[in-house]
Tab-separated table of C-alpha atoms in Angstrom:
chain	number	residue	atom	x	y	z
A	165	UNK	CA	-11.259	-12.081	-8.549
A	166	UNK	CA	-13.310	-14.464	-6.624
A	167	UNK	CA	-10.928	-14.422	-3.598
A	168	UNK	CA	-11.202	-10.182	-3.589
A	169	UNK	CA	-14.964	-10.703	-3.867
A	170	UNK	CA	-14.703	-12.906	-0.581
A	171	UNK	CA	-12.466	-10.928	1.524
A	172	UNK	CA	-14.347	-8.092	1.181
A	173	UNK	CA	-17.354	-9.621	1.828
A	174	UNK	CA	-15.616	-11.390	5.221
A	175	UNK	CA	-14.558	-8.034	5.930
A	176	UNK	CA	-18.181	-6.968	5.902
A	177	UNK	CA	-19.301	-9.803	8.332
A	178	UNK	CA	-17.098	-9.298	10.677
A	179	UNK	CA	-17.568	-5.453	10.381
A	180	UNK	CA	-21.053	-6.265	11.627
A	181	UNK	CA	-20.284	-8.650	14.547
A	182	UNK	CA	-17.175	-6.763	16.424
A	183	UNK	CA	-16.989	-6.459	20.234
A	184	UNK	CA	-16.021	-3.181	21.643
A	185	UNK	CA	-12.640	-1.387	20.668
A	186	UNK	CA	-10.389	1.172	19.708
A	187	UNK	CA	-10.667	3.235	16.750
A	188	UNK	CA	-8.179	3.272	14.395
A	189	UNK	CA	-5.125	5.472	14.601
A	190	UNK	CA	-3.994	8.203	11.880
A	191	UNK	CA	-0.867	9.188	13.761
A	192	UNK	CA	1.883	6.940	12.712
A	193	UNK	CA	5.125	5.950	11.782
A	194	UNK	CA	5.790	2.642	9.867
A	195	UNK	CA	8.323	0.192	8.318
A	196	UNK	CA	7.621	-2.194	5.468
A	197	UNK	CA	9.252	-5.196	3.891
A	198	UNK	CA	8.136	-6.581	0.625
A	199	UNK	CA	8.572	-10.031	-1.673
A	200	UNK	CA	6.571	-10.415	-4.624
A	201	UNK	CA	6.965	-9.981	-8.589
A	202	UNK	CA	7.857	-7.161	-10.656
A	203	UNK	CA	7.469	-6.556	-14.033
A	204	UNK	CA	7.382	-10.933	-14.440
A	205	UNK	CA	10.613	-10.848	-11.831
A	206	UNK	CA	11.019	-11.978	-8.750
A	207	UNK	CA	11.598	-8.793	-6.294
A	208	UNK	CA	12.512	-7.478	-2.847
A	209	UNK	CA	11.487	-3.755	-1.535
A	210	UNK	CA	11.348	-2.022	1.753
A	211	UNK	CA	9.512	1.136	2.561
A	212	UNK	CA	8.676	3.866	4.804
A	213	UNK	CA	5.221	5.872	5.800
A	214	UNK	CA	4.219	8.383	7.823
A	215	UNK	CA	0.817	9.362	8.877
A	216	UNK	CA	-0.586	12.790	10.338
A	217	UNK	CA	-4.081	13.224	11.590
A	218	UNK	CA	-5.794	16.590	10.959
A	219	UNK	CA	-8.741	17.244	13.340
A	220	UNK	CA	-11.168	14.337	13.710
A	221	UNK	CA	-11.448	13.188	9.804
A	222	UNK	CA	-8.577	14.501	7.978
A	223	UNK	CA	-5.063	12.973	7.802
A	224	UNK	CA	-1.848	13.881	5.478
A	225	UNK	CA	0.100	10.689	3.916
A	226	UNK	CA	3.471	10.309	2.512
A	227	UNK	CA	5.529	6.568	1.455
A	228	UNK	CA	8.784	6.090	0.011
A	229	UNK	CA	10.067	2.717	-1.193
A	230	UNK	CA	12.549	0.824	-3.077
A	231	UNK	CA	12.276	-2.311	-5.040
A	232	UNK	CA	14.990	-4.428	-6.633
A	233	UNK	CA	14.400	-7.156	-9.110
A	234	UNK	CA	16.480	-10.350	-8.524
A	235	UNK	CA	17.791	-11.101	-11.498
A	236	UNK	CA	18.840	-9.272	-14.494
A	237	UNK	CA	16.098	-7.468	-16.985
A	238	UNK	CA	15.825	-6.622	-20.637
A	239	UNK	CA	13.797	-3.427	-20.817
A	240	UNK	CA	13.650	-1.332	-24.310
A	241	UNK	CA	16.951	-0.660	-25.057
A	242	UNK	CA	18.300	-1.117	-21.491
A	243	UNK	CA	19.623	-4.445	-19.734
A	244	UNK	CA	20.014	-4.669	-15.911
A	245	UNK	CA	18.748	-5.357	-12.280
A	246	UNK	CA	15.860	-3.112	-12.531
A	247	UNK	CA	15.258	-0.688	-8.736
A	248	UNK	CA	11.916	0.905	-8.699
A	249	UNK	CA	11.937	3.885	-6.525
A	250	UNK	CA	8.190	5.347	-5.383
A	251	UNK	CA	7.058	8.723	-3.199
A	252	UNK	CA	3.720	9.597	-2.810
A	253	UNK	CA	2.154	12.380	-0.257
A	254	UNK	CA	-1.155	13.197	-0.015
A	255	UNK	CA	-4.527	14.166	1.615
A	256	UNK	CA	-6.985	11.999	2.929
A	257	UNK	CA	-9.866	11.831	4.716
A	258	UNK	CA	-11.772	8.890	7.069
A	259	UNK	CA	-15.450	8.595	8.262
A	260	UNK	CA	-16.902	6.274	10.238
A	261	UNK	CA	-18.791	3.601	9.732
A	262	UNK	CA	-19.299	1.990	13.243
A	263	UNK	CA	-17.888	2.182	16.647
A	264	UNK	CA	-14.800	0.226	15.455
A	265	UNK	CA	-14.634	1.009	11.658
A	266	UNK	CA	-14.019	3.919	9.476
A	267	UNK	CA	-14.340	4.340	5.346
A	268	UNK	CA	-11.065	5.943	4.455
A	269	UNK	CA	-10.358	8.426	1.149
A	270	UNK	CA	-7.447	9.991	-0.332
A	271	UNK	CA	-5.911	11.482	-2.724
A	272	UNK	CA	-2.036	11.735	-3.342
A	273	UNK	CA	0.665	12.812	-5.732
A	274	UNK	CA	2.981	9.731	-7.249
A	275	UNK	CA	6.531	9.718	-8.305
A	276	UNK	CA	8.323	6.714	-9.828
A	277	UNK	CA	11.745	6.358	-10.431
A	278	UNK	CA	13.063	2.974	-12.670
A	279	UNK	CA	16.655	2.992	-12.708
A	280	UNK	CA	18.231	-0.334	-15.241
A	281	UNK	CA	21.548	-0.162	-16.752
A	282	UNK	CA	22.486	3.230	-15.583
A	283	UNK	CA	20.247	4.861	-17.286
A	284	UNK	CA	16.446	6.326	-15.220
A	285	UNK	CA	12.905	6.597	-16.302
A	286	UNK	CA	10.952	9.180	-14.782
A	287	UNK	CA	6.835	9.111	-14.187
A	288	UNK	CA	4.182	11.530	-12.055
A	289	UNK	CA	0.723	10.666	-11.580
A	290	UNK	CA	-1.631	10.777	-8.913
A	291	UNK	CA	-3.951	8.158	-7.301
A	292	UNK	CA	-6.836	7.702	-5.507
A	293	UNK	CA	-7.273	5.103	-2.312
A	294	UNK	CA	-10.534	4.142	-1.265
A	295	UNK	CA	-11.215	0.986	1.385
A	296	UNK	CA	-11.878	0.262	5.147
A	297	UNK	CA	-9.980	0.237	8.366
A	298	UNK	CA	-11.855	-1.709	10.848
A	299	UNK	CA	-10.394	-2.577	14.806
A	300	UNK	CA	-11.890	-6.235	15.269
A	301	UNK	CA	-10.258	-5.960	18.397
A	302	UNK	CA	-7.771	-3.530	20.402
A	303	UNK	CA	-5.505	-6.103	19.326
A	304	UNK	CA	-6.288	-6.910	16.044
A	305	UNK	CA	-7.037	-4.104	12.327
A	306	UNK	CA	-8.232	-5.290	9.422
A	307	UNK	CA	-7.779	-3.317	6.281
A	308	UNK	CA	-8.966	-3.370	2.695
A	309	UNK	CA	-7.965	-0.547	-0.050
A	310	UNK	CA	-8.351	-0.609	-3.844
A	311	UNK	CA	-6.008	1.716	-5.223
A	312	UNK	CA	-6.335	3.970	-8.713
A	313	UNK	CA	-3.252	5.275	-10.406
A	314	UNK	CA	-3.323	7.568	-13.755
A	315	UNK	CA	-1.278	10.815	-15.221
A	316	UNK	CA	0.311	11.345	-18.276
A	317	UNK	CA	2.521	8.884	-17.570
A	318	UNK	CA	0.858	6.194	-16.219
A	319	UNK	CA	-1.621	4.075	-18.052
A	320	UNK	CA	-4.856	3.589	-15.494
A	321	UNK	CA	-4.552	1.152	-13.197
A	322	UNK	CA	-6.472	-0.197	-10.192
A	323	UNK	CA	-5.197	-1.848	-7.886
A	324	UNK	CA	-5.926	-3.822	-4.472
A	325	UNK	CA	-4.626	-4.442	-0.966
A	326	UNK	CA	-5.437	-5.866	2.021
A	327	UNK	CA	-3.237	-5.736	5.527
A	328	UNK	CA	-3.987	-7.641	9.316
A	329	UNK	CA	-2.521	-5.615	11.822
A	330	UNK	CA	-1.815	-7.004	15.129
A	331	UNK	CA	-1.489	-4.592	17.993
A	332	UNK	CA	1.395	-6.040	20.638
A	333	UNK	CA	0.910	-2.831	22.343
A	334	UNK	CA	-1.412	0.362	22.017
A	335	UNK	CA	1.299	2.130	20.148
A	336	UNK	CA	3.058	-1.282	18.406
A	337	UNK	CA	1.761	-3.340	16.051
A	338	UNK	CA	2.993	-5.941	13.412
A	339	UNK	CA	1.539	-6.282	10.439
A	340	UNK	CA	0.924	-9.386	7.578
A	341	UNK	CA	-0.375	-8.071	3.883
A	342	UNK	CA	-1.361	-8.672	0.505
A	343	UNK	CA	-0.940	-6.261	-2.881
A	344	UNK	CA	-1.865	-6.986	-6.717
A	345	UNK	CA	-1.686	-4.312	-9.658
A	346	UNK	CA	-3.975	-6.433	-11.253
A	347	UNK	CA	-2.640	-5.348	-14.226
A	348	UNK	CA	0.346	-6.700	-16.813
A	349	UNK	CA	3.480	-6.760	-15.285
A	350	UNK	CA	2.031	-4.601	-11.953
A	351	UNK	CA	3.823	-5.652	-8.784
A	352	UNK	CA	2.168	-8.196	-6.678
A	353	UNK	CA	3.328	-9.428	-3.458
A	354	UNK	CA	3.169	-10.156	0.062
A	355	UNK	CA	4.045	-7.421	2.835
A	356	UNK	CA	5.354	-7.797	6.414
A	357	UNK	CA	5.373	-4.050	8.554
A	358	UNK	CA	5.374	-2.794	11.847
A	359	UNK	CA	3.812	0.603	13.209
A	360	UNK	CA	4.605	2.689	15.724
A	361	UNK	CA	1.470	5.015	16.748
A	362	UNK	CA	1.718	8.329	18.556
């Protein structure tokens, strides 16, 4: 916990001492590559999202990704090599809060697939994202988001992430990232993306 109290707070600073440049972009298309744990296991996942800005503060959202557990998994009455399928889509909506920084909102419908030994579990939910999306640079984005998941059949959970970006061109950027569920057997990881803006 101390280490999300810190980067939030060096997100702050540095909110408060950037030089000119761009805004953030809500007009995207991007590709994602995770390694982390899942339910205690080791696990790979890619993913997609797309972004569509709405006027000057509104934006739709949609993700789909796929995580595989590397090794086999004992789960209720099931034994396997658990995939995790998610989709989301949803509304959102950004503000700013300086020349280089905006708070960002949403709201979006969840859909969870766990597929282990043939046999698939099916959850919907919705969550909430709240956090900041700041352009240090027009090279560099920083950008913090605590995430809240419930529905009937989820249990709530609150999660956090945090993403550099670094822009190799005004429409191309790479990307470096941490997630935590901060919950049980949530999925926590590192991410690697890249982002193609239009």
């Amino acid at each position: 916990m101390k280490y999300k109290t810190l980067l939030v707070l060096s997100l702050a600073s540095l909110l408060g001492a950037t030089a000119a440049a761009a805004q953030p972009s809500y007009n995207y298309l991007g590709l994602e590559y995770t390694q982390g744990e899942l339910l205690g296991e080791d696990f790979t996942g890619y993913g997609v999202e797309a972004s569509i800005g709405l006027g000057q503060s509104l934006f739709l959202k949609g993700t789909a990704s796929t995580s595989e557990n590397d090794e086999d998994y004992f789960f209720q009455q099931w034994t396997g090599k658990p995939e995790l399928m998610n989709y989301s889509a949803g509304l959102g909506v950004h503000a700013p809060l300086s020349e280089q920084a905006d708070v960002v909102v949403g709201a979006k419908y969840i859909r969870s697939e766990l597929d282990i030994g043939g046999s698939t579990v099916e959850a919907d939910g919705f969550g909430i994202d709240a956090g900041i999306r700041a352009m240090l640079t027009d090279n560099v984005e920083l950008e913090g988001m605590v995430n809240y998941i419930d529905g009937d059949d989820f249990e709530q959970e609150i999660g956090y992430r945090a993403d550099a970006r670094f822009y190799l061109t005004s429409a191309f950027s790479l990307s470096i990232g941490y997630f935590d569920g901060d919950e049980g057997d949530a999925a926590e990881g590192v991410i690697a993306g890249l982002r193609l803006n239009f």
